[in-house]
Amino acid sequence: MFEILGIPSSALFGQLLIGLINGSFYALLSLGLAVIFGMLNIINFSHGAQYMLGAFAAYLLLQYSGLGYWPALVIAPLLVGATGVIVERLFLQWLYKLDHLYGLLLTFGLALIIEGVARNYFGSAGLPYIVPESLQGGRNLGFMFLPNYRAWVIVASLTICISTWFVIERTRLGAYLRAATENPTLVRAFGINVPRMITLTYGFGVALAAFAGVMAAPIYNVSPQMGSELIIVVFAVVVIGGMGSILGAIVTGFGLGVIEGMTKVFFPEASNTVIFVIMAIVLLVRPAGLFGRRG
Amino acid sequence: MEQRLSDPAADPHALQRSTLRGNAESIGFAIMVAALVVTPFFTYPLFLMQAMCFALFACAFNLLIGYVGLLSFGHALYFGWASYLSAYAAKAWGFTPELAILTGTATAALCGLVAGLLAIRRQGIYFAMITLALAQMMYFFALQAKFTGGEDGIQAVPRGHLFGVIDLRNEAAMYVVVLVIFLAGFLFIHRVVNSPFGEVLKAIRENETRAISLGYRTDRYKLIAFVLSATLAGVAGATKAIVLQLASLTDVNWPMSGEVVLMTLVGGLGTIFGPVVGSFVILVMQFKLAAMGEWVLVIQGVIFVACVLLFRRGVIGEIANWLRIRL
């Protein structure tokens, strides 16, 4: 064991790890928000609730169908993503011609409904979800102990984030998406079904949130309010990064997670608020956000 | 083009109606005052006082969203912190109620100035997210600060003697004080909205770029409106702390910010009476459904969705549109 700035290395790296884990969730969620905002021009306030739904779907799959973590990691996002498709068809599609704020208000209402129903059936206490057998245990890296599951979360979320970036920025499908964001009418004139693309984009963004929820289940307890506090932090992350850039959302998410973790080591009282303080500073220095365009 | 957040009923008969308009507002005001004077004889005065505090809170919030088009999703900050400071001043410093309310109000004004300076640097959706995030930050401060009493809040706040003379433990005296504060706040907002300053605010709501091109420094107008709204939300919160003799984390947490949005939305964004009606409707609903526990949250969510999809004008907005007047 050695010390850095008077802090034992195990504590420092331990918090760095927690920071990276939190950062993984910030990145996944702000990525989903950015993708949805890009296509629908709606800030999805129910993103946190849909993240929570993902965790609950994993919990229920285990309880009632005996399906473990790995099947849940595929099935839960598909299920929750499908509810997203329904929500878009039933509600959101009527709002595109209105002021953007109505989308925020409607999805806020949806978040209240989802959280209220979850609280009714599961109470406010957290439910435990066990780490899958194949990822239990960990390894000693010499300077710290690294649990296998946490390593997996970081690797998996980085992979998902970078794949999403690749699909949107480097493939034909992504080109359609970006074109439809710029000018939907023109893209429709080329014979591309833009409304269906919008529906599927929302479904995909919601599925991303659910995926994050499944990954979070073994780390945090599964509880109805797990999403609502997280989503506000993610909003601050989005304001700091700006929603113009996919890569920006990923970098900001991980970066802020790490900064938050380090704050826990050096100045624990501020760990809850550090991201909001950074947001205030960024607003003063670069109002458009670190990677954003003015808007 | 895009339908704006409020005043969806703009129509070409506006000139004709402008003579009617003053009358309709006066009649509405008379009905409201009469109702507030008569109802305490029939129902719980404490409930009505609480409702008037929330009504003023919603009117303050509506000043921003209804007349400037700015959605603040963090108004619990001003309501809650004013409530804390008012309660603390009355309890720990032994301030008289009017000074305690002033202390709370000044706190809210200061918070509004700082938050407003930050938030008006971005527009639309970002403005909502920034105000929400700043409010959440101040929620954590309230959670950690010693003087707020953490989870317990500040309880058993003395109502004290108004100007050191009138004992506010007397329910009737307290009721009159709250009624006067509420009506003063309401009339002040009405005056602001119908002043030349208010016209500029509405111009910013309709088309900010055009207002800038006409030479208005819109950022200053937005900031002043923001501080006014925060201050009035503070008056409401500070008064509530004295009336209910309690300041707690509920007042400063994000669901409170959501609730004031809901009250205003139900009543009608950008209508002068809408927030009052909306807050009474929501409070009566919470009161009647208190036994249903968490289902209240679900019902509130459903009302949000229904209002946004089917009922964007709100109760008062629909009535005004139906009668072709402005309320």
mmCIF file of N, CA and C in Angstrom, chain A residues 159-273:
data_model
loop_
_atom_site.group_PDB
_atom_site.id
_atom_site.type_symbol
_atom_site.label_atom_id
_atom_site.label_comp_id
_atom_site.label_asym_id
_atom_site.label_seq_id
_atom_site.Cartn_x
_atom_site.Cartn_y
_atom_site.Cartn_z
ATOM 1 N N THR A 159 -18.485 0.082 -24.273
ATOM 2 C CA THR A 159 -18.737 -0.577 -25.556
ATOM 3 C C THR A 159 -20.040 -0.084 -26.175
ATOM 4 N N ILE A 160 -21.100 -0.050 -25.349
ATOM 5 C CA ILE A 160 -22.399 0.394 -25.868
ATOM 6 C C ILE A 160 -22.317 1.848 -26.347
ATOM 7 N N CYS A 161 -21.668 2.696 -25.546
ATOM 8 C CA CYS A 161 -21.566 4.106 -25.912
ATOM 9 C C CYS A 161 -20.833 4.275 -27.238
ATOM 10 N N ILE A 162 -19.695 3.574 -27.359
ATOM 11 C CA ILE A 162 -18.890 3.763 -28.573
ATOM 12 C C ILE A 162 -19.598 3.159 -29.781
ATOM 13 N N SER A 163 -20.294 2.020 -29.583
ATOM 14 C CA SER A 163 -21.046 1.457 -30.712
ATOM 15 C C SER A 163 -22.128 2.426 -31.165
ATOM 16 N N THR A 164 -22.825 3.038 -30.201
ATOM 17 C CA THR A 164 -23.883 3.983 -30.569
ATOM 18 C C THR A 164 -23.296 5.150 -31.351
ATOM 19 N N TRP A 165 -22.163 5.646 -30.850
ATOM 20 C CA TRP A 165 -21.500 6.738 -31.565
ATOM 21 C C TRP A 165 -21.155 6.301 -32.978
ATOM 22 N N PHE A 166 -20.611 5.066 -33.106
ATOM 23 C CA PHE A 166 -20.204 4.576 -34.413
ATOM 24 C C PHE A 166 -21.398 4.486 -35.356
ATOM 25 N N VAL A 167 -22.504 3.903 -34.846
ATOM 26 C CA VAL A 167 -23.696 3.733 -35.699
ATOM 27 C C VAL A 167 -24.202 5.097 -36.178
ATOM 28 N N ILE A 168 -24.232 6.079 -35.274
ATOM 29 C CA ILE A 168 -24.813 7.363 -35.647
ATOM 30 C C ILE A 168 -23.878 8.175 -36.535
ATOM 31 N N GLU A 169 -22.593 8.113 -36.268
ATOM 32 C CA GLU A 169 -21.665 8.989 -36.992
ATOM 33 C C GLU A 169 -21.042 8.328 -38.219
ATOM 34 N N ARG A 170 -21.021 6.994 -38.293
ATOM 35 C CA ARG A 170 -20.214 6.356 -39.323
ATOM 36 C C ARG A 170 -20.967 5.378 -40.223
ATOM 37 N N THR A 171 -22.282 5.189 -40.018
ATOM 38 C CA THR A 171 -22.982 4.221 -40.885
ATOM 39 C C THR A 171 -24.072 4.932 -41.687
ATOM 40 N N ARG A 172 -24.608 4.189 -42.661
ATOM 41 C CA ARG A 172 -25.656 4.735 -43.519
ATOM 42 C C ARG A 172 -26.909 5.055 -42.707
ATOM 43 N N LEU A 173 -27.280 4.113 -41.802
ATOM 44 C CA LEU A 173 -28.455 4.327 -40.955
ATOM 45 C C LEU A 173 -28.285 5.621 -40.155
ATOM 46 N N GLY A 174 -27.063 5.788 -39.605
ATOM 47 C CA GLY A 174 -26.779 6.987 -38.827
ATOM 48 C C GLY A 174 -26.890 8.236 -39.679
ATOM 49 N N ALA A 175 -26.453 8.113 -40.938
ATOM 50 C CA ALA A 175 -26.534 9.268 -41.845
ATOM 51 C C ALA A 175 -27.994 9.662 -42.062
ATOM 52 N N TYR A 176 -28.871 8.644 -42.228
ATOM 53 C CA TYR A 176 -30.308 8.937 -42.358
ATOM 54 C C TYR A 176 -30.814 9.683 -41.122
ATOM 55 N N LEU A 177 -30.403 9.153 -39.956
ATOM 56 C CA LEU A 177 -30.851 9.759 -38.706
ATOM 57 C C LEU A 177 -30.418 11.216 -38.625
ATOM 58 N N ARG A 178 -29.146 11.459 -38.912
ATOM 59 C CA ARG A 178 -28.635 12.826 -38.800
ATOM 60 C C ARG A 178 -29.312 13.735 -39.826
ATOM 61 N N ALA A 179 -29.540 13.184 -41.017
ATOM 62 C CA ALA A 179 -30.211 13.975 -42.046
ATOM 63 C C ALA A 179 -31.635 14.322 -41.608
ATOM 64 N N ALA A 180 -32.312 13.313 -41.009
ATOM 65 C CA ALA A 180 -33.704 13.538 -40.582
ATOM 66 C C ALA A 180 -33.763 14.548 -39.447
ATOM 67 N N THR A 181 -32.701 14.608 -38.641
ATOM 68 C CA THR A 181 -32.646 15.603 -37.578
ATOM 69 C C THR A 181 -32.570 17.007 -38.171
ATOM 70 N N GLU A 182 -31.748 17.135 -39.249
ATOM 71 C CA GLU A 182 -31.571 18.444 -39.881
ATOM 72 C C GLU A 182 -32.813 18.877 -40.642
ATOM 73 N N ASN A 183 -33.340 17.971 -41.457
ATOM 74 C CA ASN A 183 -34.463 18.354 -42.313
ATOM 75 C C ASN A 183 -35.367 17.156 -42.607
ATOM 76 N N PRO A 184 -36.328 16.892 -41.726
ATOM 77 C CA PRO A 184 -37.170 15.695 -41.892
ATOM 78 C C PRO A 184 -37.971 15.702 -43.188
ATOM 79 N N THR A 185 -38.442 16.859 -43.608
ATOM 80 C CA THR A 185 -39.276 16.906 -44.813
ATOM 81 C C THR A 185 -38.499 16.428 -46.037
ATOM 82 N N LEU A 186 -37.281 16.918 -46.166
ATOM 83 C CA LEU A 186 -36.465 16.552 -47.321
ATOM 84 C C LEU A 186 -36.148 15.059 -47.305
ATOM 85 N N VAL A 187 -35.840 14.531 -46.109
ATOM 86 C CA VAL A 187 -35.509 13.106 -45.997
ATOM 87 C C VAL A 187 -36.723 12.257 -46.363
ATOM 88 N N ARG A 188 -37.915 12.732 -45.975
ATOM 89 C CA ARG A 188 -39.134 11.994 -46.352
ATOM 90 C C ARG A 188 -39.327 11.995 -47.851
ATOM 91 N N ALA A 189 -38.956 13.108 -48.469
ATOM 92 C CA ALA A 189 -39.105 13.200 -49.918
ATOM 93 C C ALA A 189 -38.230 12.168 -50.622
ATOM 94 N N PHE A 190 -37.145 11.734 -49.957
ATOM 95 C CA PHE A 190 -36.291 10.702 -50.540
ATOM 96 C C PHE A 190 -36.862 9.303 -50.318
ATOM 97 N N GLY A 191 -38.056 9.221 -49.735
ATOM 98 C CA GLY A 191 -38.695 7.920 -49.575
ATOM 99 C C GLY A 191 -38.328 7.199 -48.303
ATOM 100 N N ILE A 192 -37.796 7.935 -47.327
ATOM 101 C CA ILE A 192 -37.480 7.274 -46.056
ATOM 102 C C ILE A 192 -38.615 7.532 -45.077
ATOM 103 N N ASN A 193 -39.003 6.481 -44.377
ATOM 104 C CA ASN A 193 -40.132 6.583 -43.451
ATOM 105 C C ASN A 193 -39.677 7.255 -42.153
ATOM 106 N N VAL A 194 -39.726 8.593 -42.138
ATOM 107 C CA VAL A 194 -39.203 9.333 -40.981
ATOM 108 C C VAL A 194 -40.013 9.101 -39.708
ATOM 109 N N PRO A 195 -41.364 9.119 -39.759
ATOM 110 C CA PRO A 195 -42.098 8.864 -38.518
ATOM 111 C C PRO A 195 -41.712 7.543 -37.864
ATOM 112 N N ARG A 196 -41.525 6.488 -38.683
ATOM 113 C CA ARG A 196 -41.140 5.209 -38.095
ATOM 114 C C ARG A 196 -39.744 5.321 -37.479
ATOM 115 N N MET A 197 -38.863 6.066 -38.151
ATOM 116 C CA MET A 197 -37.516 6.240 -37.622
ATOM 117 C C MET A 197 -37.569 6.947 -36.263
ATOM 118 N N ILE A 198 -38.457 7.944 -36.166
ATOM 119 C CA ILE A 198 -38.578 8.678 -34.901
ATOM 120 C C ILE A 198 -39.056 7.735 -33.796
ATOM 121 N N THR A 199 -40.092 6.920 -34.124
ATOM 122 C CA THR A 199 -40.607 5.980 -33.134
ATOM 123 C C THR A 199 -39.503 5.042 -32.660
ATOM 124 N N LEU A 200 -38.748 4.475 -33.626
ATOM 125 C CA LEU A 200 -37.718 3.515 -33.246
ATOM 126 C C LEU A 200 -36.591 4.188 -32.470
ATOM 127 N N THR A 201 -36.294 5.447 -32.814
ATOM 128 C CA THR A 201 -35.253 6.159 -32.067
ATOM 129 C C THR A 201 -35.654 6.303 -30.613
ATOM 130 N N TYR A 202 -36.924 6.662 -30.387
ATOM 131 C CA TYR A 202 -37.366 6.797 -28.999
ATOM 132 C C TYR A 202 -37.272 5.440 -28.304
ATOM 133 N N GLY A 203 -37.734 4.389 -28.985
ATOM 134 C CA GLY A 203 -37.641 3.044 -28.419
ATOM 135 C C GLY A 203 -36.211 2.691 -28.070
ATOM 136 N N PHE A 204 -35.276 3.046 -28.967
ATOM 137 C CA PHE A 204 -33.869 2.743 -28.718
ATOM 138 C C PHE A 204 -33.335 3.514 -27.514
ATOM 139 N N GLY A 205 -33.656 4.800 -27.447
ATOM 140 C CA GLY A 205 -33.191 5.607 -26.312
ATOM 141 C C GLY A 205 -33.709 5.067 -24.993
ATOM 142 N N VAL A 206 -34.980 4.659 -24.996
ATOM 143 C CA VAL A 206 -35.582 4.101 -23.782
ATOM 144 C C VAL A 206 -34.920 2.764 -23.437
ATOM 145 N N ALA A 207 -34.639 1.963 -24.468
ATOM 146 C CA ALA A 207 -33.983 0.679 -24.235
ATOM 147 C C ALA A 207 -32.598 0.892 -23.614
ATOM 148 N N LEU A 208 -31.888 1.936 -24.071
ATOM 149 C CA LEU A 208 -30.586 2.258 -23.477
ATOM 150 C C LEU A 208 -30.732 2.522 -21.979
ATOM 151 N N ALA A 209 -31.762 3.289 -21.617
ATOM 152 C CA ALA A 209 -31.991 3.584 -20.200
ATOM 153 C C ALA A 209 -32.261 2.299 -19.434
ATOM 154 N N ALA A 210 -33.078 1.397 -20.035
ATOM 155 C CA ALA A 210 -33.399 0.142 -19.364
ATOM 156 C C ALA A 210 -32.153 -0.725 -19.221
ATOM 157 N N PHE A 211 -31.308 -0.719 -20.247
ATOM 158 C CA PHE A 211 -30.051 -1.465 -20.191
ATOM 159 C C PHE A 211 -29.204 -0.978 -19.013
ATOM 160 N N ALA A 212 -29.104 0.336 -18.889
ATOM 161 C CA ALA A 212 -28.372 0.898 -17.751
ATOM 162 C C ALA A 212 -29.011 0.450 -16.440
ATOM 163 N N GLY A 213 -30.339 0.393 -16.425
ATOM 164 C CA GLY A 213 -31.047 -0.020 -15.212
ATOM 165 C C GLY A 213 -30.714 -1.446 -14.813
ATOM 166 N N VAL A 214 -30.668 -2.362 -15.811
ATOM 167 C CA VAL A 214 -30.326 -3.753 -15.509
ATOM 168 C C VAL A 214 -28.904 -3.812 -14.950
ATOM 169 N N MET A 215 -28.001 -3.075 -15.561
ATOM 170 C CA MET A 215 -26.610 -3.106 -15.083
ATOM 171 C C MET A 215 -26.500 -2.516 -13.681
ATOM 172 N N ALA A 216 -27.385 -1.571 -13.373
ATOM 173 C CA ALA A 216 -27.307 -0.921 -12.062
ATOM 174 C C ALA A 216 -27.889 -1.799 -10.962
ATOM 175 N N ALA A 217 -28.788 -2.726 -11.346
ATOM 176 C CA ALA A 217 -29.519 -3.497 -10.334
ATOM 177 C C ALA A 217 -28.613 -4.183 -9.311
ATOM 178 N N PRO A 218 -27.534 -4.883 -9.713
ATOM 179 C CA PRO A 218 -26.704 -5.531 -8.700
ATOM 180 C C PRO A 218 -25.861 -4.544 -7.887
ATOM 181 N N ILE A 219 -25.668 -3.308 -8.373
ATOM 182 C CA ILE A 219 -24.790 -2.359 -7.665
ATOM 183 C C ILE A 219 -25.585 -1.562 -6.646
ATOM 184 N N TYR A 220 -26.633 -0.890 -7.115
ATOM 185 C CA TYR A 220 -27.515 -0.168 -6.213
ATOM 186 C C TYR A 220 -28.693 -1.111 -5.982
ATOM 187 N N ASN A 221 -29.454 -0.921 -4.941
ATOM 188 C CA ASN A 221 -30.656 -1.728 -4.789
ATOM 189 C C ASN A 221 -31.674 -1.323 -5.842
ATOM 190 N N VAL A 222 -32.599 -2.241 -6.142
ATOM 191 C CA VAL A 222 -33.678 -1.931 -7.076
ATOM 192 C C VAL A 222 -34.772 -1.224 -6.281
ATOM 193 N N SER A 223 -34.986 0.074 -6.561
ATOM 194 C CA SER A 223 -36.010 0.791 -5.790
ATOM 195 C C SER A 223 -36.729 1.780 -6.693
ATOM 196 N N PRO A 224 -38.005 2.106 -6.359
ATOM 197 C CA PRO A 224 -38.801 2.966 -7.243
ATOM 198 C C PRO A 224 -38.185 4.344 -7.465
ATOM 199 N N GLN A 225 -37.463 4.871 -6.459
ATOM 200 C CA GLN A 225 -36.960 6.236 -6.624
ATOM 201 C C GLN A 225 -35.527 6.271 -7.155
ATOM 202 N N MET A 226 -34.986 5.120 -7.605
ATOM 203 C CA MET A 226 -33.598 5.105 -8.060
ATOM 204 C C MET A 226 -33.382 5.991 -9.290
ATOM 205 N N GLY A 227 -34.453 6.209 -10.057
ATOM 206 C CA GLY A 227 -34.284 6.972 -11.276
ATOM 207 C C GLY A 227 -34.434 8.468 -11.104
ATOM 208 N N SER A 228 -35.328 8.892 -10.191
ATOM 209 C CA SER A 228 -35.699 10.306 -10.192
ATOM 210 C C SER A 228 -34.551 11.208 -9.730
ATOM 211 N N GLU A 229 -33.752 10.743 -8.760
ATOM 212 C CA GLU A 229 -32.651 11.604 -8.323
ATOM 213 C C GLU A 229 -31.529 11.577 -9.346
ATOM 214 N N LEU A 230 -31.338 10.392 -9.952
ATOM 215 C CA LEU A 230 -30.277 10.262 -10.945
ATOM 216 C C LEU A 230 -30.548 11.158 -12.148
ATOM 217 N N ILE A 231 -31.826 11.247 -12.560
ATOM 218 C CA ILE A 231 -32.116 11.957 -13.803
ATOM 219 C C ILE A 231 -31.788 13.444 -13.670
ATOM 220 N N ILE A 232 -31.921 13.987 -12.450
ATOM 221 C CA ILE A 232 -31.624 15.409 -12.280
ATOM 222 C C ILE A 232 -30.120 15.651 -12.434
ATOM 223 N N VAL A 233 -29.316 14.741 -11.882
ATOM 224 C CA VAL A 233 -27.869 14.847 -12.074
ATOM 225 C C VAL A 233 -27.538 14.723 -13.560
ATOM 226 N N VAL A 234 -28.220 13.784 -14.224
ATOM 227 C CA VAL A 234 -27.949 13.596 -15.653
ATOM 228 C C VAL A 234 -28.335 14.848 -16.442
ATOM 229 N N PHE A 235 -29.394 15.540 -16.032
ATOM 230 C CA PHE A 235 -29.743 16.814 -16.677
ATOM 231 C C PHE A 235 -28.577 17.793 -16.555
ATOM 232 N N ALA A 236 -27.985 17.868 -15.349
ATOM 233 C CA ALA A 236 -26.840 18.765 -15.170
ATOM 234 C C ALA A 236 -25.696 18.341 -16.079
ATOM 235 N N VAL A 237 -25.483 17.019 -16.193
ATOM 236 C CA VAL A 237 -24.429 16.512 -17.083
ATOM 237 C C VAL A 237 -24.696 16.965 -18.514
ATOM 238 N N VAL A 238 -25.968 16.878 -18.908
ATOM 239 C CA VAL A 238 -26.340 17.259 -20.270
ATOM 240 C C VAL A 238 -26.144 18.764 -20.499
ATOM 241 N N VAL A 239 -26.442 19.566 -19.476
ATOM 242 C CA VAL A 239 -26.231 21.009 -19.614
ATOM 243 C C VAL A 239 -24.733 21.300 -19.741
ATOM 244 N N ILE A 240 -23.909 20.573 -18.969
ATOM 245 C CA ILE A 240 -22.467 20.796 -19.021
ATOM 246 C C ILE A 240 -21.917 20.394 -20.379
ATOM 247 N N GLY A 241 -22.338 19.208 -20.874
ATOM 248 C CA GLY A 241 -21.773 18.704 -22.121
ATOM 249 C C GLY A 241 -22.405 19.335 -23.352
ATOM 250 N N GLY A 242 -23.664 19.704 -23.254
ATOM 251 C CA GLY A 242 -24.373 20.145 -24.451
ATOM 252 C C GLY A 242 -24.815 18.907 -25.208
ATOM 253 N N MET A 243 -25.990 18.983 -25.871
ATOM 254 C CA MET A 243 -26.501 17.771 -26.494
ATOM 255 C C MET A 243 -26.153 17.677 -27.964
ATOM 256 N N GLY A 244 -25.287 18.591 -28.423
ATOM 257 C CA GLY A 244 -24.966 18.597 -29.847
ATOM 258 C C GLY A 244 -24.095 17.421 -30.269
ATOM 259 N N SER A 245 -23.349 16.847 -29.321
ATOM 260 C CA SER A 245 -22.359 15.865 -29.732
ATOM 261 C C SER A 245 -22.486 14.579 -28.923
ATOM 262 N N ILE A 246 -22.525 13.447 -29.628
ATOM 263 C CA ILE A 246 -22.647 12.137 -28.984
ATOM 264 C C ILE A 246 -21.394 11.852 -28.158
ATOM 265 N N LEU A 247 -20.237 12.073 -28.802
ATOM 266 C CA LEU A 247 -18.974 11.813 -28.118
ATOM 267 C C LEU A 247 -18.845 12.719 -26.894
ATOM 268 N N GLY A 248 -19.329 13.959 -27.046
ATOM 269 C CA GLY A 248 -19.288 14.897 -25.926
ATOM 270 C C GLY A 248 -20.074 14.375 -24.733
ATOM 271 N N ALA A 249 -21.243 13.780 -25.006
ATOM 272 C CA ALA A 249 -22.071 13.250 -23.920
ATOM 273 C C ALA A 249 -21.325 12.146 -23.178
ATOM 274 N N ILE A 250 -20.629 11.289 -23.948
ATOM 275 C CA ILE A 250 -19.921 10.158 -23.334
ATOM 276 C C ILE A 250 -18.762 10.671 -22.472
ATOM 277 N N VAL A 251 -17.943 11.557 -23.056
ATOM 278 C CA VAL A 251 -16.778 12.080 -22.334
ATOM 279 C C VAL A 251 -17.216 12.821 -21.071
ATOM 280 N N THR A 252 -18.244 13.686 -21.214
ATOM 281 C CA THR A 252 -18.717 14.440 -20.051
ATOM 282 C C THR A 252 -19.226 13.500 -18.974
ATOM 283 N N GLY A 253 -19.983 12.473 -19.367
ATOM 284 C CA GLY A 253 -20.549 11.535 -18.403
ATOM 285 C C GLY A 253 -19.461 10.875 -17.572
ATOM 286 N N PHE A 254 -18.480 10.275 -18.242
ATOM 287 C CA PHE A 254 -17.411 9.598 -17.504
ATOM 288 C C PHE A 254 -16.580 10.605 -16.701
ATOM 289 N N GLY A 255 -16.263 11.727 -17.329
ATOM 290 C CA GLY A 255 -15.432 12.731 -16.650
ATOM 291 C C GLY A 255 -16.070 13.212 -15.357
ATOM 292 N N LEU A 256 -17.364 13.521 -15.420
ATOM 293 C CA LEU A 256 -18.030 14.036 -14.218
ATOM 294 C C LEU A 256 -18.155 12.957 -13.155
ATOM 295 N N GLY A 257 -18.353 11.700 -13.585
ATOM 296 C CA GLY A 257 -18.388 10.605 -12.625
ATOM 297 C C GLY A 257 -17.085 10.548 -11.849
ATOM 298 N N VAL A 258 -15.963 10.659 -12.565
ATOM 299 C CA VAL A 258 -14.646 10.590 -11.921
ATOM 300 C C VAL A 258 -14.446 11.787 -10.989
ATOM 301 N N ILE A 259 -14.813 12.981 -11.445
ATOM 302 C CA ILE A 259 -14.651 14.167 -10.595
ATOM 303 C C ILE A 259 -15.469 14.020 -9.317
ATOM 304 N N GLU A 260 -16.688 13.490 -9.469
ATOM 305 C CA GLU A 260 -17.543 13.278 -8.304
ATOM 306 C C GLU A 260 -16.896 12.290 -7.339
ATOM 307 N N GLY A 261 -16.317 11.213 -7.896
ATOM 308 C CA GLY A 261 -15.647 10.217 -7.058
ATOM 309 C C GLY A 261 -14.484 10.830 -6.296
ATOM 310 N N MET A 262 -13.694 11.647 -7.002
ATOM 311 C CA MET A 262 -12.539 12.278 -6.354
ATOM 312 C C MET A 262 -12.983 13.255 -5.266
ATOM 313 N N THR A 263 -14.118 13.935 -5.508
ATOM 314 C CA THR A 263 -14.622 14.854 -4.480
ATOM 315 C C THR A 263 -14.942 14.088 -3.195
ATOM 316 N N LYS A 264 -15.442 12.853 -3.370
ATOM 317 C CA LYS A 264 -15.760 12.041 -2.182
ATOM 318 C C LYS A 264 -14.514 11.787 -1.351
ATOM 319 N N VAL A 265 -13.345 11.706 -1.999
ATOM 320 C CA VAL A 265 -12.108 11.454 -1.264
ATOM 321 C C VAL A 265 -11.638 12.721 -0.547
ATOM 322 N N PHE A 266 -11.614 13.839 -1.279
ATOM 323 C CA PHE A 266 -10.948 15.025 -0.759
ATOM 324 C C PHE A 266 -11.884 15.966 -0.018
ATOM 325 N N PHE A 267 -13.168 15.958 -0.358
ATOM 326 C CA PHE A 267 -14.088 16.933 0.224
ATOM 327 C C PHE A 267 -15.480 16.318 0.241
ATOM 328 N N PRO A 268 -15.672 15.293 1.096
ATOM 329 C CA PRO A 268 -16.895 14.479 1.013
ATOM 330 C C PRO A 268 -18.190 15.278 1.120
ATOM 331 N N GLU A 269 -18.181 16.407 1.861
ATOM 332 C CA GLU A 269 -19.430 17.155 2.052
ATOM 333 C C GLU A 269 -19.988 17.644 0.715
ATOM 334 N N ALA A 270 -19.089 17.874 -0.256
ATOM 335 C CA ALA A 270 -19.530 18.477 -1.514
ATOM 336 C C ALA A 270 -19.852 17.440 -2.579
ATOM 337 N N SER A 271 -19.753 16.138 -2.241
ATOM 338 C CA SER A 271 -19.853 15.148 -3.306
ATOM 339 C C SER A 271 -21.233 15.136 -3.955
ATOM 340 N N ASN A 272 -22.281 15.484 -3.183
ATOM 341 C CA ASN A 272 -23.633 15.527 -3.765
ATOM 342 C C ASN A 272 -23.810 16.688 -4.719
ATOM 343 N N THR A 273 -23.089 17.768 -4.455
ATOM 344 C CA THR A 273 -23.386 19.008 -5.171
ATOM 345 C C THR A 273 -22.343 19.381 -6.218
#
